[in-house]
Amino acid sequence: HHRTLERVSELDWKVIDDLLPMKTTGKHFYRVHWLIADGSHKVEGYNLDVTYPPVKLRITLSTNAGSSEIQLIRAGELIFGKTPDLVNFGWYSPTYGEKIPALSFRMSAESAHAVQFITSIHFDDGKSHHASSR
């Protein structure tokens, strides 16, 4: 596994995860998993939009694998995707014995080759960031 973090702009980041198989034969199962603070949320395609007024967050997942699956799990319940509920996902535990709902946003892929996941993160603070407005 090799991870690269790139600051694209003041409010945009890109995380690139390159995953290599340990064995050279057969298909391998890969997954990128992000745990995100709970908020008003919506999934469209490969995008997760989360609102924490007045800030908005958009996370976009992509991969070079031929096929992939997106899941969103909150507090152990599947919100989006095809896999059955995963009761241990979608929680944040700041201390022993405490569970707070969170969002688990995951992309899974199968491939016989190396896989690259790209996570694009965009923050929208509600302010204009155009050069002409400065």
mmCIF file with all atom_site columns, C-alpha atoms in Angstrom:
data_model
loop_
_atom_site.group_PDB
_atom_site.id
_atom_site.type_symbol
_atom_site.label_atom_id
_atom_site.label_alt_id
_atom_site.label_comp_id
_atom_site.label_asym_id
_atom_site.label_entity_id
_atom_site.label_seq_id
_atom_site.pdbx_PDB_ins_code
_atom_site.Cartn_x
_atom_site.Cartn_y
_atom_site.Cartn_z
_atom_site.occupancy
_atom_site.B_iso_or_equiv
_atom_site.pdbx_formal_charge
_atom_site.auth_seq_id
_atom_site.auth_comp_id
_atom_site.auth_asym_id
_atom_site.auth_atom_id
_atom_site.pdbx_PDB_model_num
ATOM 1   C CA . HIS A 1 1   ? 0.000   0.000   0.000   1.00 0.00 ? 1   HIS A CA 1
ATOM 2   C CA . HIS A 1 2   ? 1.248   3.452   -0.934  1.00 0.00 ? 2   HIS A CA 1
ATOM 3   C CA . ARG A 1 3   ? -0.719  6.629   -0.110  1.00 0.00 ? 3   ARG A CA 1
ATOM 4   C CA . THR A 1 4   ? -0.213  10.060  -1.628  1.00 0.00 ? 4   THR A CA 1
ATOM 5   C CA . LEU A 1 5   ? -1.912  13.199  -0.323  1.00 0.00 ? 5   LEU A CA 1
ATOM 6   C CA . GLU A 1 6   ? -2.192  16.194  -2.638  1.00 0.00 ? 6   GLU A CA 1
ATOM 7   C CA . ARG A 1 7   ? -3.517  19.646  -1.816  1.00 0.00 ? 7   ARG A CA 1
ATOM 8   C CA . VAL A 1 8   ? -5.255  20.630  -5.048  1.00 0.00 ? 8   VAL A CA 1
ATOM 9   C CA . SER A 1 9   ? -6.456  24.032  -3.816  1.00 0.00 ? 9   SER A CA 1
ATOM 10  C CA . GLU A 1 10  ? -7.368  25.825  -0.603  1.00 0.00 ? 10  GLU A CA 1
ATOM 11  C CA . LEU A 1 11  ? -10.533 23.717  -0.223  1.00 0.00 ? 11  LEU A CA 1
ATOM 12  C CA . ASP A 1 12  ? -9.723  20.627  -2.308  1.00 0.00 ? 12  ASP A CA 1
ATOM 13  C CA . TRP A 1 13  ? -7.633  17.565  -1.462  1.00 0.00 ? 13  TRP A CA 1
ATOM 14  C CA . LYS A 1 14  ? -6.867  14.352  -3.313  1.00 0.00 ? 14  LYS A CA 1
ATOM 15  C CA . VAL A 1 15  ? -5.855  11.074  -1.634  1.00 0.00 ? 15  VAL A CA 1
ATOM 16  C CA . ILE A 1 16  ? -4.407  8.401   -3.923  1.00 0.00 ? 16  ILE A CA 1
ATOM 17  C CA . ASP A 1 17  ? -4.137  4.853   -2.580  1.00 0.00 ? 17  ASP A CA 1
ATOM 18  C CA . ASP A 1 18  ? -2.114  2.393   -4.677  1.00 0.00 ? 18  ASP A CA 1
ATOM 19  C CA . LEU A 1 19  ? -2.663  -1.209  -3.569  1.00 0.00 ? 19  LEU A CA 1
ATOM 20  C CA . LEU A 1 20  ? -0.528  -4.082  -4.826  1.00 0.00 ? 20  LEU A CA 1
ATOM 21  C CA . PRO A 1 21  ? -1.487  -7.754  -4.508  1.00 0.00 ? 21  PRO A CA 1
ATOM 22  C CA . MET A 1 22  ? 0.703   -9.909  -2.251  1.00 0.00 ? 22  MET A CA 1
ATOM 23  C CA . LYS A 1 23  ? 0.184   -12.908 -4.561  1.00 0.00 ? 23  LYS A CA 1
ATOM 24  C CA . THR A 1 24  ? 0.479   -12.752 -8.333  1.00 0.00 ? 24  THR A CA 1
ATOM 25  C CA . THR A 1 25  ? -2.351  -15.182 -9.097  1.00 0.00 ? 25  THR A CA 1
ATOM 26  C CA . GLY A 1 26  ? -6.100  -14.976 -8.613  1.00 0.00 ? 26  GLY A CA 1
ATOM 27  C CA . LYS A 1 27  ? -8.430  -12.099 -7.858  1.00 0.00 ? 27  LYS A CA 1
ATOM 28  C CA . HIS A 1 28  ? -7.937  -9.933  -4.801  1.00 0.00 ? 28  HIS A CA 1
ATOM 29  C CA . PHE A 1 29  ? -10.476 -7.940  -2.791  1.00 0.00 ? 29  PHE A CA 1
ATOM 30  C CA . TYR A 1 30  ? -9.640  -4.281  -2.104  1.00 0.00 ? 30  TYR A CA 1
ATOM 31  C CA . ARG A 1 31  ? -11.439 -1.594  -0.098  1.00 0.00 ? 31  ARG A CA 1
ATOM 32  C CA . VAL A 1 32  ? -10.989 2.031   0.846   1.00 0.00 ? 32  VAL A CA 1
ATOM 33  C CA . HIS A 1 33  ? -12.968 3.065   3.939   1.00 0.00 ? 33  HIS A CA 1
ATOM 34  C CA . TRP A 1 34  ? -13.521 6.577   5.283   1.00 0.00 ? 34  TRP A CA 1
ATOM 35  C CA . LEU A 1 35  ? -15.077 7.317   8.696   1.00 0.00 ? 35  LEU A CA 1
ATOM 36  C CA . ILE A 1 36  ? -16.739 10.732  8.581   1.00 0.00 ? 36  ILE A CA 1
ATOM 37  C CA . ALA A 1 37  ? -18.475 12.810  11.249  1.00 0.00 ? 37  ALA A CA 1
ATOM 38  C CA . ASP A 1 38  ? -22.249 12.382  11.171  1.00 0.00 ? 38  ASP A CA 1
ATOM 39  C CA . GLY A 1 39  ? -24.243 15.052  9.398   1.00 0.00 ? 39  GLY A CA 1
ATOM 40  C CA . SER A 1 40  ? -27.056 15.524  6.940   1.00 0.00 ? 40  SER A CA 1
ATOM 41  C CA . HIS A 1 41  ? -25.984 13.336  4.013   1.00 0.00 ? 41  HIS A CA 1
ATOM 42  C CA . LYS A 1 42  ? -26.812 12.260  0.466   1.00 0.00 ? 42  LYS A CA 1
ATOM 43  C CA . VAL A 1 43  ? -25.187 9.755   -1.901  1.00 0.00 ? 43  VAL A CA 1
ATOM 44  C CA . GLU A 1 44  ? -25.320 10.297  -5.655  1.00 0.00 ? 44  GLU A CA 1
ATOM 45  C CA . GLY A 1 45  ? -23.270 7.921   -7.772  1.00 0.00 ? 45  GLY A CA 1
ATOM 46  C CA . TYR A 1 46  ? -19.775 7.923   -6.320  1.00 0.00 ? 46  TYR A CA 1
ATOM 47  C CA . ASN A 1 47  ? -20.302 11.160  -4.368  1.00 0.00 ? 47  ASN A CA 1
ATOM 48  C CA . LEU A 1 48  ? -21.132 11.615  -0.706  1.00 0.00 ? 48  LEU A CA 1
ATOM 49  C CA . ASP A 1 49  ? -22.354 15.077  0.283   1.00 0.00 ? 49  ASP A CA 1
ATOM 50  C CA . VAL A 1 50  ? -22.410 15.878  4.006   1.00 0.00 ? 50  VAL A CA 1
ATOM 51  C CA . THR A 1 51  ? -23.658 19.166  5.443   1.00 0.00 ? 51  THR A CA 1
ATOM 52  C CA . TYR A 1 52  ? -22.483 20.690  8.718   1.00 0.00 ? 52  TYR A CA 1
ATOM 53  C CA . PRO A 1 53  ? -24.123 24.122  8.426   1.00 0.00 ? 53  PRO A CA 1
ATOM 54  C CA . PRO A 1 54  ? -22.745 26.345  7.038   1.00 0.00 ? 54  PRO A CA 1
ATOM 55  C CA . VAL A 1 55  ? -19.984 24.021  5.779   1.00 0.00 ? 55  VAL A CA 1
ATOM 56  C CA . LYS A 1 56  ? -20.554 21.359  3.114   1.00 0.00 ? 56  LYS A CA 1
ATOM 57  C CA . LEU A 1 57  ? -18.271 18.435  2.372   1.00 0.00 ? 57  LEU A CA 1
ATOM 58  C CA . ARG A 1 58  ? -18.168 16.374  -0.825  1.00 0.00 ? 58  ARG A CA 1
ATOM 59  C CA . ILE A 1 59  ? -16.207 13.134  -1.005  1.00 0.00 ? 59  ILE A CA 1
ATOM 60  C CA . THR A 1 60  ? -15.878 11.462  -4.397  1.00 0.00 ? 60  THR A CA 1
ATOM 61  C CA . LEU A 1 61  ? -14.453 7.948   -4.755  1.00 0.00 ? 61  LEU A CA 1
ATOM 62  C CA . SER A 1 62  ? -13.066 6.440   -7.950  1.00 0.00 ? 62  SER A CA 1
ATOM 63  C CA . THR A 1 63  ? -10.955 3.448   -8.940  1.00 0.00 ? 63  THR A CA 1
ATOM 64  C CA . ASN A 1 64  ? -9.180  1.969   -11.931 1.00 0.00 ? 64  ASN A CA 1
ATOM 65  C CA . ALA A 1 65  ? -10.692 -1.469  -11.144 1.00 0.00 ? 65  ALA A CA 1
ATOM 66  C CA . GLY A 1 66  ? -13.181 -2.772  -13.698 1.00 0.00 ? 66  GLY A CA 1
ATOM 67  C CA . SER A 1 67  ? -16.052 -2.996  -11.226 1.00 0.00 ? 67  SER A CA 1
ATOM 68  C CA . SER A 1 68  ? -16.628 -1.506  -7.810  1.00 0.00 ? 68  SER A CA 1
ATOM 69  C CA . GLU A 1 69  ? -19.300 -1.092  -5.159  1.00 0.00 ? 69  GLU A CA 1
ATOM 70  C CA . ILE A 1 70  ? -20.071 1.905   -2.969  1.00 0.00 ? 70  ILE A CA 1
ATOM 71  C CA . GLN A 1 71  ? -21.527 1.613   0.522   1.00 0.00 ? 71  GLN A CA 1
ATOM 72  C CA . LEU A 1 72  ? -22.658 4.136   3.091   1.00 0.00 ? 72  LEU A CA 1
ATOM 73  C CA . ILE A 1 73  ? -23.237 2.804   6.590   1.00 0.00 ? 73  ILE A CA 1
ATOM 74  C CA . ARG A 1 74  ? -24.502 4.883   9.522   1.00 0.00 ? 74  ARG A CA 1
ATOM 75  C CA . ALA A 1 75  ? -24.780 3.556   13.068  1.00 0.00 ? 75  ALA A CA 1
ATOM 76  C CA . GLY A 1 76  ? -24.625 -0.068  11.870  1.00 0.00 ? 76  GLY A CA 1
ATOM 77  C CA . GLU A 1 77  ? -27.309 0.368   9.200   1.00 0.00 ? 77  GLU A CA 1
ATOM 78  C CA . LEU A 1 78  ? -26.725 0.219   5.465   1.00 0.00 ? 78  LEU A CA 1
ATOM 79  C CA . ILE A 1 79  ? -27.886 3.522   3.947   1.00 0.00 ? 79  ILE A CA 1
ATOM 80  C CA . PHE A 1 80  ? -26.619 2.929   0.403   1.00 0.00 ? 80  PHE A CA 1
ATOM 81  C CA . GLY A 1 81  ? -25.195 -0.133  -1.352  1.00 0.00 ? 81  GLY A CA 1
ATOM 82  C CA . LYS A 1 82  ? -25.937 -3.813  -1.803  1.00 0.00 ? 82  LYS A CA 1
ATOM 83  C CA . THR A 1 83  ? -24.211 -5.610  1.075   1.00 0.00 ? 83  THR A CA 1
ATOM 84  C CA . PRO A 1 84  ? -26.253 -6.569  4.170   1.00 0.00 ? 84  PRO A CA 1
ATOM 85  C CA . ASP A 1 85  ? -26.098 -4.401  7.284   1.00 0.00 ? 85  ASP A CA 1
ATOM 86  C CA . LEU A 1 86  ? -22.711 -4.223  8.975   1.00 0.00 ? 86  LEU A CA 1
ATOM 87  C CA . VAL A 1 87  ? -23.477 -3.543  12.653  1.00 0.00 ? 87  VAL A CA 1
ATOM 88  C CA . ASN A 1 88  ? -19.891 -2.667  13.626  1.00 0.00 ? 88  ASN A CA 1
ATOM 89  C CA . PHE A 1 89  ? -19.510 0.089   11.010  1.00 0.00 ? 89  PHE A CA 1
ATOM 90  C CA . GLY A 1 90  ? -20.736 3.668   11.092  1.00 0.00 ? 90  GLY A CA 1
ATOM 91  C CA . TRP A 1 91  ? -19.734 4.396   14.671  1.00 0.00 ? 91  TRP A CA 1
ATOM 92  C CA . TYR A 1 92  ? -17.181 6.684   16.308  1.00 0.00 ? 92  TYR A CA 1
ATOM 93  C CA . SER A 1 93  ? -15.914 5.823   19.793  1.00 0.00 ? 93  SER A CA 1
ATOM 94  C CA . PRO A 1 94  ? -14.141 8.716   21.540  1.00 0.00 ? 94  PRO A CA 1
ATOM 95  C CA . THR A 1 95  ? -13.679 6.634   24.685  1.00 0.00 ? 95  THR A CA 1
ATOM 96  C CA . TYR A 1 96  ? -14.274 3.121   25.976  1.00 0.00 ? 96  TYR A CA 1
ATOM 97  C CA . GLY A 1 97  ? -17.967 2.180   26.188  1.00 0.00 ? 97  GLY A CA 1
ATOM 98  C CA . GLU A 1 98  ? -19.206 5.146   24.139  1.00 0.00 ? 98  GLU A CA 1
ATOM 99  C CA . LYS A 1 99  ? -20.549 4.936   20.573  1.00 0.00 ? 99  LYS A CA 1
ATOM 100 C CA . ILE A 1 100 ? -21.546 7.939   18.498  1.00 0.00 ? 100 ILE A CA 1
ATOM 101 C CA . PRO A 1 101 ? -23.158 7.572   15.049  1.00 0.00 ? 101 PRO A CA 1
ATOM 102 C CA . ALA A 1 102 ? -20.796 8.327   12.158  1.00 0.00 ? 102 ALA A CA 1
ATOM 103 C CA . LEU A 1 103 ? -20.744 7.746   8.412   1.00 0.00 ? 103 LEU A CA 1
ATOM 104 C CA . SER A 1 104 ? -18.677 4.893   6.935   1.00 0.00 ? 104 SER A CA 1
ATOM 105 C CA . PHE A 1 105 ? -18.198 5.602   3.235   1.00 0.00 ? 105 PHE A CA 1
ATOM 106 C CA . ARG A 1 106 ? -16.567 2.654   1.452   1.00 0.00 ? 106 ARG A CA 1
ATOM 107 C CA . MET A 1 107 ? -15.607 1.531   -2.012  1.00 0.00 ? 107 MET A CA 1
ATOM 108 C CA . SER A 1 108 ? -14.808 -2.134  -2.693  1.00 0.00 ? 108 SER A CA 1
ATOM 109 C CA . ALA A 1 109 ? -13.263 -3.667  -5.800  1.00 0.00 ? 109 ALA A CA 1
ATOM 110 C CA . GLU A 1 110 ? -12.002 -7.042  -7.022  1.00 0.00 ? 110 GLU A CA 1
ATOM 111 C CA . SER A 1 111 ? -9.065  -7.365  -9.375  1.00 0.00 ? 111 SER A CA 1
ATOM 112 C CA . ALA A 1 112 ? -6.258  -9.734  -10.330 1.00 0.00 ? 112 ALA A CA 1
ATOM 113 C CA . HIS A 1 113 ? -3.990  -6.692  -10.626 1.00 0.00 ? 113 HIS A CA 1
ATOM 114 C CA . ALA A 1 114 ? -2.948  -3.649  -8.621  1.00 0.00 ? 114 ALA A CA 1
ATOM 115 C CA . VAL A 1 115 ? -5.759  -1.236  -7.814  1.00 0.00 ? 115 VAL A CA 1
ATOM 116 C CA . GLN A 1 116 ? -5.750  2.498   -7.361  1.00 0.00 ? 116 GLN A CA 1
ATOM 117 C CA . PHE A 1 117 ? -8.418  4.312   -5.330  1.00 0.00 ? 117 PHE A CA 1
ATOM 118 C CA . ILE A 1 118 ? -8.708  8.076   -5.655  1.00 0.00 ? 118 ILE A CA 1
ATOM 119 C CA . THR A 1 119 ? -10.575 10.038  -3.008  1.00 0.00 ? 119 THR A CA 1
ATOM 120 C CA . SER A 1 120 ? -11.351 13.671  -3.835  1.00 0.00 ? 120 SER A CA 1
ATOM 121 C CA . ILE A 1 121 ? -12.370 15.838  -0.892  1.00 0.00 ? 121 ILE A CA 1
ATOM 122 C CA . HIS A 1 122 ? -13.993 19.230  -1.426  1.00 0.00 ? 122 HIS A CA 1
ATOM 123 C CA . PHE A 1 123 ? -14.963 21.663  1.334   1.00 0.00 ? 123 PHE A CA 1
ATOM 124 C CA . ASP A 1 124 ? -17.512 24.393  0.653   1.00 0.00 ? 124 ASP A CA 1
ATOM 125 C CA . ASP A 1 125 ? -17.519 26.981  3.419   1.00 0.00 ? 125 ASP A CA 1
ATOM 126 C CA . GLY A 1 126 ? -20.221 29.071  1.727   1.00 0.00 ? 126 GLY A CA 1
ATOM 127 C CA . LYS A 1 127 ? -17.802 31.896  0.920   1.00 0.00 ? 127 LYS A CA 1
ATOM 128 C CA . SER A 1 128 ? -16.702 32.895  -2.558  1.00 0.00 ? 128 SER A CA 1
ATOM 129 C CA . HIS A 1 129 ? -13.115 31.905  -3.396  1.00 0.00 ? 129 HIS A CA 1
ATOM 130 C CA . HIS A 1 130 ? -12.835 33.432  -6.838  1.00 0.00 ? 130 HIS A CA 1
ATOM 131 C CA . ALA A 1 131 ? -9.801  35.595  -7.583  1.00 0.00 ? 131 ALA A CA 1
ATOM 132 C CA . SER A 1 132 ? -12.073 38.402  -8.790  1.00 0.00 ? 132 SER A CA 1
ATOM 133 C CA . SER A 1 133 ? -13.800 38.635  -5.402  1.00 0.00 ? 133 SER A CA 1
ATOM 134 C CA . ARG A 1 134 ? -10.615 39.181  -3.395  1.00 0.00 ? 134 ARG A CA 1
#
